[in-house]
Each structure stands twice: as C-alpha cells, then as structure tokens.
mmCIF file of C-alpha atoms in Angstrom:
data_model
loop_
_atom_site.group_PDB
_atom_site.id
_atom_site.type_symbol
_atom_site.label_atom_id
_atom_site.label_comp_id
_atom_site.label_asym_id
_atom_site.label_seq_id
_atom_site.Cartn_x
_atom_site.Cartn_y
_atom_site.Cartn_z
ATOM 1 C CA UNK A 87 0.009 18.182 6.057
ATOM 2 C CA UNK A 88 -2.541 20.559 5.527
ATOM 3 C CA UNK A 89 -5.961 21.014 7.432
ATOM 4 C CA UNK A 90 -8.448 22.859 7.685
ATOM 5 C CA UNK A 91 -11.438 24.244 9.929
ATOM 6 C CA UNK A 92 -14.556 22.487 10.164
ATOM 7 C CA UNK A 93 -17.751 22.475 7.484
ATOM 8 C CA UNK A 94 -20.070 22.435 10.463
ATOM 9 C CA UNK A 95 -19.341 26.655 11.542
ATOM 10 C CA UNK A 96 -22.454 26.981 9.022
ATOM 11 C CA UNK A 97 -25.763 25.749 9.022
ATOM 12 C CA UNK A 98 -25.802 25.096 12.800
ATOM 13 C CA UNK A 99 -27.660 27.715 14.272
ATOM 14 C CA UNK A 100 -30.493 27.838 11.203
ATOM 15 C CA UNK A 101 -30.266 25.361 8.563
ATOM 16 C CA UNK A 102 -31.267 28.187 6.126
ATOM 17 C CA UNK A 103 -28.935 31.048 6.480
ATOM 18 C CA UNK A 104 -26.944 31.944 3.416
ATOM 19 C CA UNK A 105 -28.648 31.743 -0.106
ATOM 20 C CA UNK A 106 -29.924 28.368 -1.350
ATOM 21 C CA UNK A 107 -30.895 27.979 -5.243
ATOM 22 C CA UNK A 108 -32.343 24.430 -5.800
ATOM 23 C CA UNK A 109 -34.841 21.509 -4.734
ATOM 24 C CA UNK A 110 -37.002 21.175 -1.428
ATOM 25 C CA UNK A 111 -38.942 18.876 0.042
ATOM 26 C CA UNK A 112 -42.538 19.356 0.975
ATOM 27 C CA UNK A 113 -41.329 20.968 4.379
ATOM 28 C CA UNK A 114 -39.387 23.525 2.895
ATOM 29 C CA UNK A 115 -36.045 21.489 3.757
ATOM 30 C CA UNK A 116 -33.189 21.661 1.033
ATOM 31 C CA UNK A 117 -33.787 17.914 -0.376
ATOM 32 C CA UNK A 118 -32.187 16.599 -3.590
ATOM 33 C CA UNK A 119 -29.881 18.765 -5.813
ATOM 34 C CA UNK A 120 -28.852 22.443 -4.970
ATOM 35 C CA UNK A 121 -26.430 25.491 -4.921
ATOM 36 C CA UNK A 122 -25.763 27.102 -1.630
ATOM 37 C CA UNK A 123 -23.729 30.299 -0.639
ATOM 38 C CA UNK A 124 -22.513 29.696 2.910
ATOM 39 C CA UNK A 125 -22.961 32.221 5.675
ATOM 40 C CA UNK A 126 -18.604 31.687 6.494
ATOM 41 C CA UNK A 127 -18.000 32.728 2.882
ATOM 42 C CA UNK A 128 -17.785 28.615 1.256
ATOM 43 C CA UNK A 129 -19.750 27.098 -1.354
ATOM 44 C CA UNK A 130 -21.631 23.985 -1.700
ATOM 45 C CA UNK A 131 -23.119 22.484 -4.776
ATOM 46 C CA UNK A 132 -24.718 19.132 -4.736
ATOM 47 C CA UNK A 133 -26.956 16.864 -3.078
ATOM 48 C CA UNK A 134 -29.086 17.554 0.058
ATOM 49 C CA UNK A 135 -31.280 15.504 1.906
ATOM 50 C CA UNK A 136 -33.446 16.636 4.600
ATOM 51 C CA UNK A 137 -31.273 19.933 5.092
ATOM 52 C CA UNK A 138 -28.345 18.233 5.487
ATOM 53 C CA UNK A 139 -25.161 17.880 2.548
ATOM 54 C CA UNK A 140 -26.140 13.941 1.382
ATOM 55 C CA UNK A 141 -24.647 12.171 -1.589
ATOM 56 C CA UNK A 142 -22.248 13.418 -3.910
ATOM 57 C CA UNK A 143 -20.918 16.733 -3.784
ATOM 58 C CA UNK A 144 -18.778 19.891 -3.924
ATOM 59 C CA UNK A 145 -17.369 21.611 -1.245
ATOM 60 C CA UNK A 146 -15.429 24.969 -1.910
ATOM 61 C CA UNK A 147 -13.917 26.654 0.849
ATOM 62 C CA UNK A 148 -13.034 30.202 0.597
ATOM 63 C CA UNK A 149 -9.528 29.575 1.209
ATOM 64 C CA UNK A 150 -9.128 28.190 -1.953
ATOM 65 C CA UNK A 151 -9.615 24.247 -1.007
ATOM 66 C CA UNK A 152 -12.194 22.552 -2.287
ATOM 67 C CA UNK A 153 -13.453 18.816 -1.557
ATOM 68 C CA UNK A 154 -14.979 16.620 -4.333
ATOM 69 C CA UNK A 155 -16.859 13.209 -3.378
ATOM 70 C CA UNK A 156 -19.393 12.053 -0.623
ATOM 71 C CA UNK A 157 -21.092 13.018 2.022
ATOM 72 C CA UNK A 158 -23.312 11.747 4.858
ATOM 73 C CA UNK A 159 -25.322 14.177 7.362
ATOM 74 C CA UNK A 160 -23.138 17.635 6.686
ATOM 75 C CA UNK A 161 -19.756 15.558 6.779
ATOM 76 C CA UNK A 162 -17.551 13.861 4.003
ATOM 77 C CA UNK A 163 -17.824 10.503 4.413
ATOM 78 C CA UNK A 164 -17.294 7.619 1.580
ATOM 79 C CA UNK A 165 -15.058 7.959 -1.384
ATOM 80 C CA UNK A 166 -13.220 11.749 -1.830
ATOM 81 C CA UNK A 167 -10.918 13.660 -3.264
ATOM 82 C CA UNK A 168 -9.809 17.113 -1.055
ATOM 83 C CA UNK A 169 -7.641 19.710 -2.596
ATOM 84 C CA UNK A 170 -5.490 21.855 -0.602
ATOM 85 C CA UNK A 171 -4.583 25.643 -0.855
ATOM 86 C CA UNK A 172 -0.508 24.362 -0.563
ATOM 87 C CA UNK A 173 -1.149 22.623 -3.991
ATOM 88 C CA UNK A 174 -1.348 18.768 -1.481
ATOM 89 C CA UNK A 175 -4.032 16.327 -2.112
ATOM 90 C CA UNK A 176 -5.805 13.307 -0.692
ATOM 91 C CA UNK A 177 -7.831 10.875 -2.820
ATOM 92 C CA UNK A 178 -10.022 8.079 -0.938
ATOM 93 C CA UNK A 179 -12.227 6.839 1.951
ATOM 94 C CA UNK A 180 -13.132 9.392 4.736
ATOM 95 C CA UNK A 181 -15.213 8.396 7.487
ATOM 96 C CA UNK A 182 -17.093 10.962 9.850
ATOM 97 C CA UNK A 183 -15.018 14.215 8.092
ATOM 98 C CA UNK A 184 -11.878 11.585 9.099
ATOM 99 C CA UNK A 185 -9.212 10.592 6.421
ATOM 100 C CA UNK A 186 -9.859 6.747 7.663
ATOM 101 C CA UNK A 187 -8.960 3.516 5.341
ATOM 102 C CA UNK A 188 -7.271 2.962 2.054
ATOM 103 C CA UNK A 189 -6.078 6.954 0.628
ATOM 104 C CA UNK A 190 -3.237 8.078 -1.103
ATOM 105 C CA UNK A 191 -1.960 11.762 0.107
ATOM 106 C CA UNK A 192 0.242 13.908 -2.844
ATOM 107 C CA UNK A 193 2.259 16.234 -0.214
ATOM 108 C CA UNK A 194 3.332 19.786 -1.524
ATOM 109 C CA UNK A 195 6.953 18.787 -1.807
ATOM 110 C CA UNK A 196 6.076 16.129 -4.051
ATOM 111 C CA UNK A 197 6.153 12.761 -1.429
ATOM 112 C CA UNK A 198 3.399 10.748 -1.397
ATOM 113 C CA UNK A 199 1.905 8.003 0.938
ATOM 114 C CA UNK A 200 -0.811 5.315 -0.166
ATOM 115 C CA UNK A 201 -2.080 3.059 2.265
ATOM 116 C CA UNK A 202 -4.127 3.051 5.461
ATOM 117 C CA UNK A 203 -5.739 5.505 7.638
ATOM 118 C CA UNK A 204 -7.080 6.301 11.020
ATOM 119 C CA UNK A 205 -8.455 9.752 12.167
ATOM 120 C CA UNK A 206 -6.251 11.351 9.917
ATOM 121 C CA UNK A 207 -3.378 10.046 10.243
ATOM 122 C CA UNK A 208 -1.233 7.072 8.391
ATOM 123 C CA UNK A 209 -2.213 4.211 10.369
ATOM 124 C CA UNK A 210 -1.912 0.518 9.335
ATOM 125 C CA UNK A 211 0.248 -0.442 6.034
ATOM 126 C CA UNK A 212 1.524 1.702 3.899
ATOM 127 C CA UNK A 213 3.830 2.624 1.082
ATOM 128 C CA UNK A 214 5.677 7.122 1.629
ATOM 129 C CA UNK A 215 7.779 7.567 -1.083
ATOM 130 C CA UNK A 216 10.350 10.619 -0.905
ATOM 131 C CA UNK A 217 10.473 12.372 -4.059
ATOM 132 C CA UNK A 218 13.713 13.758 -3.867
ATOM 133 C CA UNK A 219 15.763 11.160 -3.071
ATOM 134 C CA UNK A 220 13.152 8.357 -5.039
ATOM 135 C CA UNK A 221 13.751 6.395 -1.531
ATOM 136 C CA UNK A 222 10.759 4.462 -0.290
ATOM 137 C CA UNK A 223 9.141 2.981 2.787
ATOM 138 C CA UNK A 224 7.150 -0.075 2.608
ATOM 139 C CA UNK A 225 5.762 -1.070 5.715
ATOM 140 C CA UNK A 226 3.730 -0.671 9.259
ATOM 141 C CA UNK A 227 2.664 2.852 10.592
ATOM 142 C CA UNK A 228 0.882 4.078 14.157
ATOM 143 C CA UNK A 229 -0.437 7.194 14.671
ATOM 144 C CA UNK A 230 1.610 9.136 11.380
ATOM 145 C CA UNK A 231 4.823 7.182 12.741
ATOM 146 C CA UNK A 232 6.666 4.390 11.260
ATOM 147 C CA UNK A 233 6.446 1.388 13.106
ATOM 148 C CA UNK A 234 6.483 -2.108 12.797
ATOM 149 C CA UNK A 235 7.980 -4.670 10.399
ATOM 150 C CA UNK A 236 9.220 -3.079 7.240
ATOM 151 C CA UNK A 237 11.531 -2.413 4.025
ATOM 152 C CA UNK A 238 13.363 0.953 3.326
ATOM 153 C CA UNK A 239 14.281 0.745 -0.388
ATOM 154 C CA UNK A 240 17.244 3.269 -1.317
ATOM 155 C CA UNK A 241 18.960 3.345 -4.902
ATOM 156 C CA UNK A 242 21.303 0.304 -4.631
ATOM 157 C CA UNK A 243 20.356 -1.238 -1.434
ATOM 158 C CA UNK A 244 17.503 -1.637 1.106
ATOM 159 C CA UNK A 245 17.356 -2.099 5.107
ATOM 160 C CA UNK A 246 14.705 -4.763 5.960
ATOM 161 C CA UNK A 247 13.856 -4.627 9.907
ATOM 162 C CA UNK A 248 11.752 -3.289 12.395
ATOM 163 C CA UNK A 249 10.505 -0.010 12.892
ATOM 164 C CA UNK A 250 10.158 2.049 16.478
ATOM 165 C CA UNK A 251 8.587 5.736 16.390
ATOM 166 C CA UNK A 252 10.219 6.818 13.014
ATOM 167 C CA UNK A 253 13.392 4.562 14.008
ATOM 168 C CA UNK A 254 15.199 1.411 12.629
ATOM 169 C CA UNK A 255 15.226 -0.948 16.372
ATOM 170 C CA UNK A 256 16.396 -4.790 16.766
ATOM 171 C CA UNK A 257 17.839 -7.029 14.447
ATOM 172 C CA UNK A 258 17.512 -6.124 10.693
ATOM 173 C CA UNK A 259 19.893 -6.774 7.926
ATOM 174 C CA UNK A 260 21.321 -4.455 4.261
ATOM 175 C CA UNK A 261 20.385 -6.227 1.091
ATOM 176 C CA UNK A 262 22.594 -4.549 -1.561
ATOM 177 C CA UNK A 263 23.008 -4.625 -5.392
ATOM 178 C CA UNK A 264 26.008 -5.745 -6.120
ATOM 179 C CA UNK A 265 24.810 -9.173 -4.290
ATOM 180 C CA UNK A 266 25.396 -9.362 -0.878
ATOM 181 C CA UNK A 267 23.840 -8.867 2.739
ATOM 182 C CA UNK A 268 25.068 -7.458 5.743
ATOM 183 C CA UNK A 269 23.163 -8.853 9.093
ATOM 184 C CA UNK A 270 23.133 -6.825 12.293
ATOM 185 C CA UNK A 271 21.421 -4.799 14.604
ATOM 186 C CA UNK A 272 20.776 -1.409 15.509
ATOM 187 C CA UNK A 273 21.595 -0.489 19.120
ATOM 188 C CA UNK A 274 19.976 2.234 21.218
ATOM 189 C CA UNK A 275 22.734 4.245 22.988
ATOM 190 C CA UNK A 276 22.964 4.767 26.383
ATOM 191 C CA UNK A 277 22.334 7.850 27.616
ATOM 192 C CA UNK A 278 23.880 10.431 29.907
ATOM 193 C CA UNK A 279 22.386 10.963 33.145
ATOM 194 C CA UNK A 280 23.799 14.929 34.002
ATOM 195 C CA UNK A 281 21.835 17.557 34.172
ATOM 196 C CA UNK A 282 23.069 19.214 31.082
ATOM 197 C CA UNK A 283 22.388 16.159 29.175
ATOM 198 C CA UNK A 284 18.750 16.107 30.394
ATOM 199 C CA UNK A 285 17.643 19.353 29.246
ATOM 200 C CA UNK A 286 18.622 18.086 25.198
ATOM 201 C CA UNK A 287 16.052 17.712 23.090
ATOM 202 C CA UNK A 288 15.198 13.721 23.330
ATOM 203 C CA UNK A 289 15.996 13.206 19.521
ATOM 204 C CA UNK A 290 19.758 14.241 19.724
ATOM 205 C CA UNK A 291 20.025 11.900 22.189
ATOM 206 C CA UNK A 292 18.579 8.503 20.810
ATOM 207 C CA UNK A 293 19.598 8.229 17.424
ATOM 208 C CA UNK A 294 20.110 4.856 17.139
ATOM 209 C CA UNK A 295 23.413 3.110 15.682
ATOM 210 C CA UNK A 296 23.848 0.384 13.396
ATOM 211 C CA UNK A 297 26.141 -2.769 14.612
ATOM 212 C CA UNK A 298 27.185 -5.289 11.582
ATOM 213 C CA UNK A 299 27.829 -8.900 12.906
ATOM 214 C CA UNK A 300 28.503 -10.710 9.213
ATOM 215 C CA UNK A 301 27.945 -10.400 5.649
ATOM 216 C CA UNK A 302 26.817 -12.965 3.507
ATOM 217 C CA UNK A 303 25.990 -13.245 -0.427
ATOM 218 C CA UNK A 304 22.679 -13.252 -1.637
ATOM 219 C CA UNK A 305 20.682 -16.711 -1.587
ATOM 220 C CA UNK A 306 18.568 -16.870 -4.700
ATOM 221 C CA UNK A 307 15.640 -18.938 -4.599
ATOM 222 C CA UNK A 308 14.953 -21.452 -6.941
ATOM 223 C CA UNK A 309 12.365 -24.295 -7.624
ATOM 224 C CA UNK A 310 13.157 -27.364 -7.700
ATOM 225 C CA UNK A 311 13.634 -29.400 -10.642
ATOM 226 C CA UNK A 312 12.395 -32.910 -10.778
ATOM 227 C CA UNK A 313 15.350 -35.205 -12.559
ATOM 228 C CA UNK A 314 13.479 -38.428 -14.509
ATOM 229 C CA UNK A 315 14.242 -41.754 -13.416
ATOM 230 C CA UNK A 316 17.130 -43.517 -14.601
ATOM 231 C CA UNK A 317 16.646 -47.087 -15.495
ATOM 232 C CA UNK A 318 17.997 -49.315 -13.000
ATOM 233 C CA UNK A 319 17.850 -52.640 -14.772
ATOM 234 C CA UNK A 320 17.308 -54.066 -18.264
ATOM 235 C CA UNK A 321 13.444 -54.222 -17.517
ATOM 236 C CA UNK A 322 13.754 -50.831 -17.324
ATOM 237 C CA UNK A 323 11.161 -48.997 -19.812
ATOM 238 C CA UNK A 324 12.732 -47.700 -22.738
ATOM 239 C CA UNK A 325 10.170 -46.430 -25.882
ATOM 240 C CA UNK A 326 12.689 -47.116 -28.649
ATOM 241 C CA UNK A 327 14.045 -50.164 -26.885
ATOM 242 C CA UNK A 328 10.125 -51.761 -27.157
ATOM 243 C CA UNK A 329 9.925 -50.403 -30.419
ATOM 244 C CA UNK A 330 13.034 -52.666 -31.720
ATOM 245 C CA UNK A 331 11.298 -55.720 -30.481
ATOM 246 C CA UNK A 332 7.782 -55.172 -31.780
ATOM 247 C CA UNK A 333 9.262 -54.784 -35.762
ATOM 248 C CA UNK A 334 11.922 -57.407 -34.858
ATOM 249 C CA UNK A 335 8.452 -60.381 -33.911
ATOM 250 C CA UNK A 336 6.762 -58.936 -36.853
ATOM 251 C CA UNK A 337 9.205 -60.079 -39.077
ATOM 252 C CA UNK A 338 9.607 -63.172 -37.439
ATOM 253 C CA UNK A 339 6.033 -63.755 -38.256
ATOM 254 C CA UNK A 340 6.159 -62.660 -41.786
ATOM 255 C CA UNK A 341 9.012 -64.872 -42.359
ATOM 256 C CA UNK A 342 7.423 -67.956 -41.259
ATOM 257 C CA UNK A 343 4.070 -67.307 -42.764
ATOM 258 C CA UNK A 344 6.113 -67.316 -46.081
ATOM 259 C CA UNK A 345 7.416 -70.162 -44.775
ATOM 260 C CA UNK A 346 4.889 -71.910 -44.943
ATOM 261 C CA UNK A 347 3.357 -71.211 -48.195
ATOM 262 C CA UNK A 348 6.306 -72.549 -49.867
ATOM 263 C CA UNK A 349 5.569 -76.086 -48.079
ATOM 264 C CA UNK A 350 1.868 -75.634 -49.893
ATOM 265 C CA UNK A 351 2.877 -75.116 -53.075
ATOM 266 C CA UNK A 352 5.556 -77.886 -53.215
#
C-alpha cells in the first residue's frame, strides 16, 4: 500500500510562501478559489478559506500522486479520490488526512478491498478480492488483518468460519459445488519448545491445520407451502357442489309454477 509524506511540510512556517494566483479576503488571506505553487515542489488548485486548503480541491504532489476531493483546515477530509505513483488508488471518506469509513482501495497488482476503514487501515467489514486467483474474502478485519466471522469464496467451494490475525481458527465448515459440506475445525499446532525452534520466524511455526469430523449434503432451504383443506364431511364447502343444488331448486320452482297454471286454465 502506498503512502506518502505529509501536505502540512508547506505553509507552516508562513502561510504565504510559494506563489499564490487567486482570491483573498480583506486581510490579505488566500480565501475562496486559487492556484498555488508549493514551496516542497506540489501543487494545489482549489478552494481556500482563511489561508487554509477548504472545500473541494486538487492536490498534486511532485511525485506524481495527486489527490482529488475535500478538504477541511489544510487536510483531506470528506469524500476523495487519491492516486498513487504505483498506478494504486483509493476512492472515499477520509477523516483528518486518515483513510477512515466506507473506501474502496484498487492495489497495483490488481486486488481490491471495499469496505471499512480506520486510520488507514481496513478496519470493520469488508469485501479483498485477489485478482489473480478471482478468490474473495467477505468478512471482519482489525487493524489491516482478517479477523472475525467470515466467508472465503474460491472457484468451486468456500470456507465459512472464523478468522484470527490473517488465519482460519475454531470450528468452520467447506461448502462445495458439487453439493456437499465438510464440517470441522482448524487446529493450532503445538509447538516445539528447543532452542532452535524458538529462534523460527513465528509464522512457520503456527500455520494452522484443518481437521474434518463429517460431511454432509447440502440442505436447501425452502418455504413452506400451505396445502388447502380437504373436506372432511359432506358439509364440506364445495363451489360446484352448491352450484348443482341452486339450478336443481330453480327448476323445482319453475316446474311447479307451471304447475299451477295448468290448474287455472282448466
């Protein structure tokens, strides 16, 4: 990840050093919209207020990066989008010259992260996705580590589990494609206690290792379906049943209203 040294090295000492083109306020401060050439070689053209970079602007620094969005008092702060020299980029909220809430980060090898920050770092939920394998984590980070509940989605199958500095920890289970899931755990190893063993580096040593206990098929959830009644008697409500009966009394009634015509005219 790529960073770079602080805005502040200019404008500290004298808040007019370096050439200015643009508004002032009635105290001579740079106030509203302006161009400045910055004593460490950077550029700045946008909104001042009071002397200080305020409101939307660009940032150029001589390096080659250059930061477009918001700013508050000299530092970016608000929405952003900052360009590095290695071709990176992050896009969203920056708080005090922090990367710090919701941002998506395009790294130079072409993996990206969008989610939640914290003084520059990934920090909260998020979604890395690694470019050249098209795997993807979904799930809880701390300080730029994985960590916390999660998903790790490969080609045909995903681990869903907890997370413990960068490492798969507890009880988790394989969902794969072809439709079935292996449950298990993954189990720290115990570690040697010799000397030799101490002087390792800490990350040979506690790789974790995955333990299956069963595999089951895949349990695919579906709503329920409500079945109608059946009818349990012969009061039982039937539409063409009631239907019969009402023409069957009509005719009844038409029949014996003919009925008794004939008995008139006789």
């Amino acid at each position: 990840m790529s960073e770079l040294g602080s805005e502040e090295e200019e404008e500290e000492e004298e808040a007019y050093l370096g050439e200015y083109e643009g508004e002032r306020n009635a105290e001579g401060e740079r106030h509203g919209c302006g161009k400045a050439d910055l004593p460490n070689g950077d550029m700045y053209e946008g909104e001042y207020e009071h002397g200080l970079r305020n409101g939307q602007g660009t940032y150029r620094f001589k390096n080659g990066a250059y930061y477009v969005g918001e700013y508050l008092q000299n530092k970016k702060h608000g929405q952003g989008t900052l360009f590095y020299p290695d071709g990176s980029k992050y896009e969203g909220s920056w708080v005090d010259d922090q990367r710090q809430g919701y941002g998506e980060y395009t790294y130079a090898n072409g993996d990206t992260y969008a989610g939640e920050w914290l003084n520059n770092n990934r920090h909260g939920q998020g979604t890395y996705v690694y470019k050249d394998t098209g795997s993807m984590y979904v799930g809880g980070w701390v300080n730029g580590i994985q960590e916390g509940d999660a998903e790790l989605v490969h080609l045909n199958h995903k681990f869903r589990g907890k997370f413990l500095k960068g490492n798969p920890v507890g009880t988790g289970k394989y969902i794969f494609d072809i439709g079935c899931e292996q449950h298990g755990e993954y189990i720290q190893p115990e570690e040697n206690k010799g000397e030799e063993e101490e002087e390792e580096e800490p990350s040979l040593l506690g790789a974790p290792k995955w333990k299956a206990t069963e595999i089951t098929e895949l349990i695919s959830w579906m709503p329920p379906v409500e079945k109608a009644p059946s009818p349990k008697s012969s009061e039982a409500f039937s539409p063409a049943k009631d239907a019969e009966e009402e023409d069957e009394g009509a005719r009844e009634e038409e029949e014996n209203k003919e009925a008794e015509e004939d008995k008139g005219e006789e």
